[in-house]
Structure formats: structure tokens, C-alpha cells
XYZ file of C-alpha atoms in Angstrom:
203
model
C 112.181 98.601 145.460
C 108.614 96.562 145.186
C 106.737 99.227 147.617
C 107.999 102.017 144.613
C 106.627 99.784 142.099
C 103.393 99.063 143.286
C 103.073 102.635 143.637
C 104.254 103.915 140.354
C 101.671 100.300 138.813
C 98.854 101.943 141.221
C 99.602 105.435 139.948
C 99.296 103.879 136.268
C 95.857 103.143 136.927
C 94.733 105.327 139.456
C 95.880 107.616 136.054
C 93.819 106.319 133.968
C 90.533 105.807 136.259
C 91.076 109.853 137.030
C 90.962 110.065 132.685
C 88.365 107.461 132.406
C 86.178 109.833 135.186
C 87.301 112.870 133.466
C 85.838 111.730 130.669
C 88.778 111.851 128.513
C 88.317 108.496 127.277
C 90.035 106.262 124.901
C 91.783 108.608 123.257
C 94.346 110.392 125.690
C 94.918 106.905 127.526
C 96.523 105.876 124.495
C 98.034 108.741 123.656
C 99.849 108.926 127.338
C 100.705 104.804 126.653
C 101.430 105.801 123.715
C 103.954 108.001 124.734
C 105.142 105.496 127.178
C 105.616 103.066 124.346
C 107.347 105.682 122.450
C 110.307 106.769 124.886
C 110.726 102.834 125.300
C 110.918 101.312 121.944
C 114.220 104.434 121.596
C 115.745 103.093 125.358
C 118.479 100.686 125.941
C 116.806 98.998 129.294
C 114.185 98.978 131.257
C 111.682 98.868 127.960
C 109.068 96.129 129.779
C 106.888 98.554 130.905
C 106.310 100.586 127.698
C 105.832 96.949 125.961
C 102.710 96.593 128.130
C 101.571 99.986 127.401
C 101.915 98.999 123.730
C 100.070 96.170 124.466
C 97.264 98.425 126.318
C 97.111 100.764 123.202
C 97.146 97.860 120.893
C 94.745 96.059 123.195
C 91.952 99.737 123.151
C 92.155 99.505 119.897
C 93.928 97.328 117.221
C 94.674 99.489 114.054
C 97.390 101.830 116.235
C 99.733 101.684 113.280
C 102.510 103.205 115.355
C 102.014 101.582 118.535
C 102.406 98.135 117.034
C 105.444 100.033 114.873
C 107.032 101.107 118.052
C 106.516 97.072 119.335
C 108.167 95.853 116.414
C 111.381 97.976 117.326
C 111.387 96.626 120.848
C 110.163 93.083 119.717
C 113.551 92.874 117.232
C 115.658 95.217 119.744
C 118.446 92.134 120.190
C 117.059 89.419 118.437
C 113.980 88.747 115.744
C 110.793 87.368 115.977
C 107.585 85.837 114.349
C 106.125 88.957 116.398
C 108.467 91.630 115.268
C 107.910 90.201 111.596
C 104.395 90.179 111.570
C 104.107 93.409 113.715
C 106.493 95.106 110.693
C 104.456 93.254 108.620
C 100.733 94.887 109.643
C 102.423 98.020 110.601
C 103.803 98.972 107.361
C 100.559 97.746 105.001
C 98.345 100.521 107.476
C 101.088 103.167 107.494
C 101.591 103.239 103.413
C 98.512 105.975 102.175
C 98.335 108.257 105.289
C 102.331 107.757 106.045
C 104.393 106.297 103.387
C 107.471 108.450 104.328
C 107.389 106.305 107.594
C 106.832 103.496 105.824
C 109.529 103.469 104.087
C 111.755 103.976 107.251
C 109.676 100.857 108.851
C 110.543 98.966 106.572
C 114.168 99.318 105.482
C 114.544 98.672 109.613
C 112.070 95.689 109.143
C 113.954 94.339 106.001
C 117.641 95.296 107.871
C 115.971 92.307 110.860
C 114.270 90.214 108.800
C 115.079 89.890 104.647
C 111.605 88.852 103.956
C 109.509 90.112 101.628
C 106.261 91.185 102.430
C 102.654 90.527 100.532
C 103.438 91.509 96.205
C 100.367 94.708 96.981
C 102.646 95.966 100.266
C 105.517 96.002 97.599
C 104.142 97.288 94.561
C 103.003 99.964 96.953
C 106.373 100.871 98.617
C 108.361 100.715 95.007
C 106.074 103.505 94.198
C 106.580 105.369 97.575
C 110.923 104.521 97.119
C 110.511 105.747 92.910
C 108.995 108.759 94.141
C 112.104 109.637 96.469
C 114.480 108.455 93.934
C 115.510 105.682 95.950
C 115.804 103.750 92.246
C 117.929 101.193 94.020
C 115.136 99.903 96.600
C 112.356 100.649 94.375
C 113.304 97.965 91.960
C 114.310 95.928 94.491
C 110.491 95.512 96.177
C 109.515 94.604 92.343
C 111.735 92.053 92.270
C 110.535 90.448 95.389
C 106.692 90.840 93.690
C 108.844 89.086 90.574
C 110.045 86.747 92.910
C 107.387 85.527 94.627
C 105.638 82.049 93.511
C 101.733 82.501 92.611
C 101.248 86.545 92.589
C 98.628 87.673 90.908
C 99.107 88.133 86.590
C 98.395 91.976 87.211
C 100.811 92.837 90.082
C 103.727 90.351 88.082
C 102.735 91.976 84.381
C 103.501 95.870 86.403
C 106.852 95.107 88.222
C 107.581 93.716 85.251
C 106.937 96.676 83.410
C 108.293 98.827 85.819
C 110.544 97.482 86.992
C 111.819 97.211 83.156
C 111.756 101.037 82.741
C 113.984 101.941 85.240
C 116.356 99.237 85.240
C 116.703 101.208 81.794
C 116.749 104.692 83.858
C 119.060 103.267 85.159
C 121.900 102.109 82.508
C 121.569 98.226 83.699
C 119.857 98.045 80.058
C 120.960 94.137 79.695
C 118.953 93.572 82.694
C 116.079 95.617 81.925
C 115.872 94.252 78.429
C 115.779 90.866 79.776
C 112.672 91.539 82.047
C 111.582 93.153 78.794
C 111.727 90.152 76.944
C 110.070 87.873 79.557
C 106.851 91.045 79.866
C 106.710 89.692 76.071
C 106.731 86.102 76.620
C 103.940 86.570 79.419
C 101.716 89.001 78.900
C 101.797 89.820 74.814
C 98.723 90.667 74.669
C 98.394 92.997 77.759
C 99.050 97.081 76.638
C 101.139 97.731 79.101
C 103.748 95.419 76.828
C 103.541 98.322 74.282
C 106.349 99.573 75.487
C 108.647 96.596 75.663
C 107.923 96.000 72.127
C 108.502 99.089 71.090
C 111.945 99.301 73.330
C 112.952 95.765 71.929
C 112.825 96.988 68.295
C 110.375 94.327 67.655
């Protein structure tokens, strides 16, 4: 009912006012809204309120990666959206250093919905996380995305070629690996990284 809605809204607003009176400050209010958002992201229906709460968190703290990720999930739940894609990208790049496992998980969700690579530097970092998790298939896919990005910096391209070749070799995919080693030698003949490629190809 409308009255119920306003009572509820009133309750939420008085909660915020109360929090500020009690000097709980931004942190506690953010936590509460994040909690509402987290519940909503997992709910099948009625996540409008959660979406509002998450937007409030991001208004106060635009760097909150957890809120970004929850909102990305809500915005990508039934259909993909530009906002959902950007929120996933923002959350993943911010989580890589401090929450690598969560970043990898979020990237796999993102991939299933959007099938688009992220920034090359983020893809390199994700490849490292997947490699440490011994998920070589995902790691090589991330590296191949870096190699396939037009205009990627020579440094990143060189490292991606070398790592990808070494990993494919480990996986027993020698032919493909040798192709990457050859590209590495052709494009970066004087790089320190290329020494292994020369040795591997017997040159």
C-alpha cells in the first residue's frame, strides 16, 4: 500500500538521520545500504529498493567496488546494459589487487553476459590470477584477448605473447605455442623475454 511505502521510506530516512545524529557517520549508513543492496542482488523480485540503496552508496563513495559489483549484477540480471558492463569493469579493476579471487569470479560472470574483453592491463592481471588458480584455460584466453587488442602497448603485447606461449606449451598445445613463440621473435627480436622463444624453437 502507498501508506506502507511511505512508512517504510520514512523509516529508512529516519534511520539515516538517526545514524548521523549518533555520529555513526558515513561508514555505518553505507554498510546498511550495502546490506540492502546485497540482499536485492540475490533476490528474484523487488530489487528496486536495493538498486536505490546501492546508488546511494556509490553517490557517497564512488570507489565502493562491492556496491559496483552488486549493482552490475542487478543491471545485468535479465538483460545486458551499458551501465551493467561499465559497473562490472569498474568493480573488477578495483578488486584485482585486494580481492583477486572475487575479481576472477566477477570476471567470469561478466564474460558470460558480455563476452567482451576488458582493458589489456586488467586482462593481464586476471591472467595472473587464473594462472595461480591453475585455471590455464581462462588464463590463456585472457592473454589471447590482450594479444588481439589493437594498439596494445608493445610491453604488454610482448609479455602476453611470452606467457601465452609458455602456458600453451604446458597444456601440451605445442603447435599453437610455437606459433606464439615465432610471433614473439618476429616482433621483438631483441627483447630479453625472447631468449626462451629462441631456445624453445631451437634457433
